[in-house]
């Protein structure tokens, strides 16, 4: 709030940028601001494209996270998980979703499906504390024993790998759930099996081996397949940016300048770049997951923002003073008024926050009440501000 309420900060919420949205990228650039920074995260959905991925009971991690965080359009959407949920992925998002499934959905079992081995897990050890009280330690030991020969082939000792994995199961948060959580390592989903109602009944899995690649390893399929029963599948395999925003886009990412500048931090990392013209998009910058999707947690995102600010300030120092902020703001307000948009300012946000805090509704897993739709929030703000 301290930042938003500064006199030189102007907040316009509930305004979407992109093709067919409240404003296009070009319209934002033409408002007359000296620079534009996109720190919009990675709002696209990344999938691995297996047969059956449109079946009932198949979900993408982003949708699930939006659901349990009560985002408009997702908070009231049904997510029928059944008893046994398979999550594809081994990162922090997998842990977050497992936490929700264990503590709030209280499913019988959660299994994380991992392409590589235990040593290549990507989640933060501190994050696993949220679910480690529910780990099926005996089952995990059997799973590591199952793949011990494939681990040994790349110089990994199964007992050491298992110890490193389970030693992280400390300082576990208390749980009242009977859910069991486990892993299936060196496994890649190849197909989703469905029943007569097009509902998930299992996965076709391929066994993998590890091949060395520099100082890392890669998973290589062995063309040995088996069926893994489950009731739901959640793909937590990373994110991509939203290509409909209208920025130069390629392979799930907004394109940044490939030509290094030698500055520290390097300007090129944050500059939007148009490959068709071979030029940077002047005055347009990217930060956070908009620059590099799925890269790190809050600490890394903050650092990225700090570096981007340095780059933008360096850019501004080379330019003459731009339009007065009032000119830019008046033009923006005119655009939004003409489009019949409903921008939300800081006073509106304060009113909404007060209403949600006063609400006696269920708090669910985020610990606070949230309205489920934009329309509800806009109507409430209008009533409170009238």
PDB file of C-alpha atoms in Angstrom, residues 4 16 24 29 40 45 47 50 87 91 103 107 147 156 159 181 185 188 200 258 286 312 317 339 348 377:
ATOM      1  CA  UNK A   4       0.698   2.335  -4.434  1.00  0.00           C
ATOM      2  CA  UNK A  16      -6.089  -5.834 -19.876  1.00  0.00           C
ATOM      3  CA  UNK A  24      -3.087  -2.910 -27.390  1.00  0.00           C
ATOM      4  CA  UNK A  29       3.409   2.813 -26.382  1.00  0.00           C
ATOM      5  CA  UNK A  40       2.935  -9.411 -16.409  1.00  0.00           C
ATOM      6  CA  UNK A  45      -0.538 -22.625 -20.432  1.00  0.00           C
ATOM      7  CA  UNK A  47       1.423 -28.596 -22.180  1.00  0.00           C
ATOM      8  CA  UNK A  50      -0.118 -36.293 -25.093  1.00  0.00           C
ATOM      9  CA  UNK A  87       1.057 -34.471 -10.947  1.00  0.00           C
ATOM     10  CA  UNK A  91       9.095 -28.189  -9.057  1.00  0.00           C
ATOM     11  CA  UNK A 103      -4.730 -30.413   3.219  1.00  0.00           C
ATOM     12  CA  UNK A 107      -7.528 -37.072  -1.670  1.00  0.00           C
ATOM     13  CA  UNK A 147      15.442 -47.632 -10.419  1.00  0.00           C
ATOM     14  CA  UNK A 156      24.465 -42.288  -8.586  1.00  0.00           C
ATOM     15  CA  UNK A 159      21.092 -45.337  -0.929  1.00  0.00           C
ATOM     16  CA  UNK A 181       2.240 -38.760  -1.222  1.00  0.00           C
ATOM     17  CA  UNK A 185      10.851 -41.426 -11.045  1.00  0.00           C
ATOM     18  CA  UNK A 188       7.302 -39.917 -18.813  1.00  0.00           C
ATOM     19  CA  UNK A 200      -9.197 -40.326 -16.694  1.00  0.00           C
ATOM     20  CA  UNK A 258      20.190 -11.329 -28.567  1.00  0.00           C
ATOM     21  CA  UNK A 286      10.487  -7.116 -19.876  1.00  0.00           C
ATOM     22  CA  UNK A 312      15.372   1.417 -17.623  1.00  0.00           C
ATOM     23  CA  UNK A 317      19.328   8.951 -18.995  1.00  0.00           C
ATOM     24  CA  UNK A 339     -13.674   1.715 -24.535  1.00  0.00           C
ATOM     25  CA  UNK A 348     -11.362   1.327  -5.139  1.00  0.00           C
ATOM     26  CA  UNK A 377     -16.016  -6.839  -7.292  1.00  0.00           C
TER      27      UNK A 377
END
